[in-house]
XYZ file of C-alpha atoms in Angstrom:
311
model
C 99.295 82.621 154.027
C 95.622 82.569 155.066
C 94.733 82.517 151.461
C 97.202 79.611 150.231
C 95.405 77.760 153.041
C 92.108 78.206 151.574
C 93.025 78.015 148.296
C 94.669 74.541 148.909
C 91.586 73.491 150.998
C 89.359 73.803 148.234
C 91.577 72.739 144.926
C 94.072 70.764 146.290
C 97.773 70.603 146.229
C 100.239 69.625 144.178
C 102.474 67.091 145.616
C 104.260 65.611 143.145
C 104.920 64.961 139.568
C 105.881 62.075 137.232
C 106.469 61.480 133.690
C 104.501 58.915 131.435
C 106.142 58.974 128.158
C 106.178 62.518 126.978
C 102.923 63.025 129.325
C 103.631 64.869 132.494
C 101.681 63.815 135.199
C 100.608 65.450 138.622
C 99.440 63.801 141.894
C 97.023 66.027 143.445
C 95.399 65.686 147.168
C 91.800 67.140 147.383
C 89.660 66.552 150.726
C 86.897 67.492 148.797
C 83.949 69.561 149.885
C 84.929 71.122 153.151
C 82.578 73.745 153.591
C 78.998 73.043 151.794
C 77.474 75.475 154.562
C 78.472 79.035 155.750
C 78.605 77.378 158.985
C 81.164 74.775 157.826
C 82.787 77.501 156.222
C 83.411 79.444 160.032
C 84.490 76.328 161.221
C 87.123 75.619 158.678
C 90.361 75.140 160.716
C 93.398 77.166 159.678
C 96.698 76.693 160.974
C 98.829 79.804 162.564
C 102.191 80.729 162.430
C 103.248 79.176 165.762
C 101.769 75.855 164.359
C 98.427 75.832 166.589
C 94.979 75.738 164.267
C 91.919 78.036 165.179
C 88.506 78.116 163.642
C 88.664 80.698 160.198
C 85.859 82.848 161.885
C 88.648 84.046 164.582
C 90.578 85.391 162.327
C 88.472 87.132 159.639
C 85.021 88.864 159.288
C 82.899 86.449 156.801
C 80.635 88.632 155.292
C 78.133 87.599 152.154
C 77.568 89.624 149.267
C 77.520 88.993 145.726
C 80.432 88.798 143.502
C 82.690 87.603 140.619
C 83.099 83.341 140.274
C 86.261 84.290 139.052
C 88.523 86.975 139.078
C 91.260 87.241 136.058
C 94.090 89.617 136.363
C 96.439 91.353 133.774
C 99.558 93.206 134.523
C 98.354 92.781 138.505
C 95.141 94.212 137.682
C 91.646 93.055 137.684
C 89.931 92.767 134.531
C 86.337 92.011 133.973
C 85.858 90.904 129.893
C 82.018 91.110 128.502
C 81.612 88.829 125.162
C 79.000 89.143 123.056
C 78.478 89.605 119.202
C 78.309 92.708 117.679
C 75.484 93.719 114.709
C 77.414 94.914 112.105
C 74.423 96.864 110.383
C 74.142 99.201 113.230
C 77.460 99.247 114.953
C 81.278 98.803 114.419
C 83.947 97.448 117.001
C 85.534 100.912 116.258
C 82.455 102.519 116.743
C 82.064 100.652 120.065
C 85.137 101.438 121.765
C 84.737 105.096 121.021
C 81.525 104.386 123.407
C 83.223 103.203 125.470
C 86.031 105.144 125.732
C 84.453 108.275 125.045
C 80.451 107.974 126.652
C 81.075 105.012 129.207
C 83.928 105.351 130.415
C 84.258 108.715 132.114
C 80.804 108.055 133.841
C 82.835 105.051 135.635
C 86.085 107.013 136.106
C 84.559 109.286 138.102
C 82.001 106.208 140.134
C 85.310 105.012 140.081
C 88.285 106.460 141.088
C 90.520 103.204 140.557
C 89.326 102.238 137.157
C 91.494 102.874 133.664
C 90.446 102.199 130.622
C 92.084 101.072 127.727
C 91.900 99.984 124.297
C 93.395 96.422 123.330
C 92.606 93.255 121.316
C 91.753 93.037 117.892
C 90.930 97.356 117.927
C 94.959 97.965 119.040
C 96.465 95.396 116.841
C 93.998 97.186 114.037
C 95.680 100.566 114.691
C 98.797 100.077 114.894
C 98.226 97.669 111.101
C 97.002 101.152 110.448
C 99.434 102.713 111.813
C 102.527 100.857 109.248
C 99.999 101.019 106.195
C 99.602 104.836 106.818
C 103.238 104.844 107.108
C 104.113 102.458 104.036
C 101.676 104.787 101.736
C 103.225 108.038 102.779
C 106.931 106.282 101.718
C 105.682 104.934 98.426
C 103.916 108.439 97.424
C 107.245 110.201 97.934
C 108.930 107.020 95.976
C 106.044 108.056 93.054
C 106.605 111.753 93.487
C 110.641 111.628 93.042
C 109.784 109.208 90.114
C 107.917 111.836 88.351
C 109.658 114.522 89.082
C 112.893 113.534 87.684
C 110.865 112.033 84.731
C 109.124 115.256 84.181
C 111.709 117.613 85.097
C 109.127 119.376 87.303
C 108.591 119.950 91.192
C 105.074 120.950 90.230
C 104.123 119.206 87.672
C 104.278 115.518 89.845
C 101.621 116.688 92.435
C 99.179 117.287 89.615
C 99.197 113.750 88.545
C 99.539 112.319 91.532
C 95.938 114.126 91.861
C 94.412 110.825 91.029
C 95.255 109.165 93.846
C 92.911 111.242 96.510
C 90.156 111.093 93.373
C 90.646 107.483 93.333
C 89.947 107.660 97.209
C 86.531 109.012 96.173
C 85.768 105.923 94.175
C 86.786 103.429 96.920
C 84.350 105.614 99.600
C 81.609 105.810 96.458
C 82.254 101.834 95.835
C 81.599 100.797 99.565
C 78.102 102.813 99.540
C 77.444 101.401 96.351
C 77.769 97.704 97.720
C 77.051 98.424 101.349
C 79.702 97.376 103.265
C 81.569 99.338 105.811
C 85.543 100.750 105.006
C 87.655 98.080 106.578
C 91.239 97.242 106.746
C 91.361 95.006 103.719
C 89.803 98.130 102.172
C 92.541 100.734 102.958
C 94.897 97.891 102.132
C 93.656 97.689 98.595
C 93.348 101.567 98.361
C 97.212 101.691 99.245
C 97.886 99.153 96.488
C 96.119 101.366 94.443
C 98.267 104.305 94.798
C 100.370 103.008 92.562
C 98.378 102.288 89.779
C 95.638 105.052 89.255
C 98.330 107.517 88.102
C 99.895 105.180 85.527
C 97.074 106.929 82.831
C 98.043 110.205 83.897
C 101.444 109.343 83.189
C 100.722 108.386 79.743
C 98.225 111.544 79.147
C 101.169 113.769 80.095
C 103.179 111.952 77.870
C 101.104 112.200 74.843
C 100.552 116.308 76.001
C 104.169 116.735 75.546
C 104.729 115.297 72.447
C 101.429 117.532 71.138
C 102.460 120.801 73.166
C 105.389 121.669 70.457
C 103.595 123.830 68.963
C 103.264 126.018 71.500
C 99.160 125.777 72.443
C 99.009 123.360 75.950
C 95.328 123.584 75.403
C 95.165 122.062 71.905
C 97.928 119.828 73.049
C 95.360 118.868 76.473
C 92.564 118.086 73.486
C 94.576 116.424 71.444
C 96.025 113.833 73.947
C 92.410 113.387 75.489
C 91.043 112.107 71.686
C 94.043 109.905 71.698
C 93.972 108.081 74.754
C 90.309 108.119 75.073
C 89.972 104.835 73.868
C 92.826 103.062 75.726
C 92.338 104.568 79.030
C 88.358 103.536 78.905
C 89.134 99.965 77.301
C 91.777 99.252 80.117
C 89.820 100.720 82.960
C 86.379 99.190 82.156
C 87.384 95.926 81.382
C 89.486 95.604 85.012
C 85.976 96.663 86.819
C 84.075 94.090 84.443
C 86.594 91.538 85.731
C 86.679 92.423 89.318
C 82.754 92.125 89.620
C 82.482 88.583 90.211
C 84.733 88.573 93.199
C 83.131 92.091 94.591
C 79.384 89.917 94.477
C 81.477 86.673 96.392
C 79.527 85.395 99.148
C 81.367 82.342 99.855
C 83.305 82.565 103.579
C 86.971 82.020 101.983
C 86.879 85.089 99.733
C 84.595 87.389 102.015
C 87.650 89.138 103.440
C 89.382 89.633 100.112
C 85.996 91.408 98.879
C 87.288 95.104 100.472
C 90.227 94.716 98.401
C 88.571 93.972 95.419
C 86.085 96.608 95.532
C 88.806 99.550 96.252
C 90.601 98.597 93.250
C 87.802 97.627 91.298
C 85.766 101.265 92.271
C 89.022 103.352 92.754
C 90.103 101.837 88.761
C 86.452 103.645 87.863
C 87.105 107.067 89.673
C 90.388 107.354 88.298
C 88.359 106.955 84.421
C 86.503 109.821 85.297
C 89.645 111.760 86.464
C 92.115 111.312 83.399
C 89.320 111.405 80.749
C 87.358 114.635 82.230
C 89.283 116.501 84.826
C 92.829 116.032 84.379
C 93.134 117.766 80.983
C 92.206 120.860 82.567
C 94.279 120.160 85.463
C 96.809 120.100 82.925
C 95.959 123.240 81.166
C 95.675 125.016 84.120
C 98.813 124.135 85.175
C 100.595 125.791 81.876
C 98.504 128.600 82.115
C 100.682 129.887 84.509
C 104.419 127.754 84.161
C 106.311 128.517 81.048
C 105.622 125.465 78.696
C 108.425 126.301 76.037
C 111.273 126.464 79.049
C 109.494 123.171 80.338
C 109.631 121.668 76.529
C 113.491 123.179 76.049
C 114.654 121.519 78.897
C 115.575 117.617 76.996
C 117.531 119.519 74.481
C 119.231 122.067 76.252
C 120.069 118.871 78.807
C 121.122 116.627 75.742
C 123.458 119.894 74.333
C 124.885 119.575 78.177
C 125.589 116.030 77.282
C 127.355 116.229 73.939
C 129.158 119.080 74.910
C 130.923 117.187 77.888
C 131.247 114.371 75.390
């Protein structure tokens, strides 16, 4: 009660409201400056319980220190918030609240018994977008892995080609050095959109290996597909970096947060070259060194004799 009294002594009350048009309006009674003194301040009368007013100074110990102009609170809490603007070339938000979780905050804990420390804002509503791209990516790699299985007739055979995925990951880490900005949302954003494309060459070289690997050599068949989809893969590849360049060197403020995006694909397009032309072919061979290519080649005919027998 003691507060509401001082509260209402120095902002005023609320005594009533009225409506102007759609504007509601409030009449408020302020006395004003009550106390411009410490000495007016002691003297402030308050009113008791019983209806009899005393001077404040009977009541309560007045004691000056230095403190907060305001004091906001969240969930009944006090919360002290410190703005400022953070230097991008020599720190992260991430990187600062690991600080300040991590170096700051147990030094305080233990000043401070009472305090807890938390992380919220923009860093909580960045990990848990995180969070649901994390989990989106892991559903759409086991979407691409049943895919290729059933195309491939292989439980193996999938998580060789879907090796260009974590390659492609290379590029978009590479790409980010290369340009010299740091791996941001937008960036693991365009690296899940990615996913999906990088292994559409390996599908393709695996299709050419199987159409070469009737003979019975996987390694001449590995060659062979290489030399033919050499110049496709490179042509198709190249030409999306070429035409991703312009918007990975954008300056202008509307397209700065796209630039991420464009630089994962753009960088993870170029990694995933490098993969299907050079190391995937002896991915590939390695692989048959050791499963059975003719039972893997059989397995269309012996499943299209299934068919015509049922027919």
């Amino acid at each position: 009660g003691l507060a509401e009294q001082l509260r209402t002594s120095f902002t005023g009350t609320t005594t009533d409201t009225f409506s102007e048009g759609e504007t509601v309006l409030e009449v408020v009674v302020d006395q004003g400056d009550v106390a411009k003194t410490v000495t007016e301040l002691r003297a402030l009368p308050v009113t008791l319980p019983n209806g009899g007013q005393i001077a404040l100074f009977r009541v309560v110990d007045i004691v000056e220190q230095t403190t907060f102009s305001q004091i906001t609170r969240e969930n009944g809490l006090a919360r002290a918030r410190i703005l400022g603007e953070i230097d991008r070339k020599i720190q992260t938000a991430t990187g600062i609240s690991a600080i300040a979780l991590d170096e700051i905050g147990p030094g305080l804990a233990a000043k401070y018994p009472g305090v807890t420390f938390s992380i919220g804002g923009a860093t909580d509503a960045q990990a848990e977008t995180q969070l649901s791209i994390f989990s989106a990516l892991l559903t759409g790699l086991v979407g691409v892995y049943l895919v290729l299985a059933f195309q491939f007739r292989s439980y193996a055979l999938p998580i060789f080609i879907m090796s260009a995925i974590p390659f492609a990951l290379i590029g978009v880490i590479l790409g980010h050095l290369a340009i010299g900005i740091d791996m941001s949302m937008p960036s693991l954003i365009g690296f899940a959109s990615l996913s999906g494309v990088v292994v559409n060459n390996a599908i393709l070289f695996v299709a050419f290996f199987e159409k070469h690997a009737s003979e019975g050599d996987h390694v001449t068949a590995a060659v062979e597909a290489v030399r033919r989809r050499f110049r496709p893969v490179v042509l198709s590849s190249t030409t999306t970096f070429i035409g991703l360049l312009p918007v990975v060197f954008e300056t202008s403020p509307s397209l700065v947060t796209i630039v991420p995006v464009v630089v994962s694909v753009a960088f993870g397009v170029l990694a995933s070259l490098v993969l299907v032309v050079l190391v995937f072919p002896a991915v590939l061979a390695i692989y048959f060194d050791f499963a059975n290519l003719k039972t893997w080649l059989a397995q269309p005919e012996q499943e299209a004799g299934a068919q015509r027998a049922e027919a």
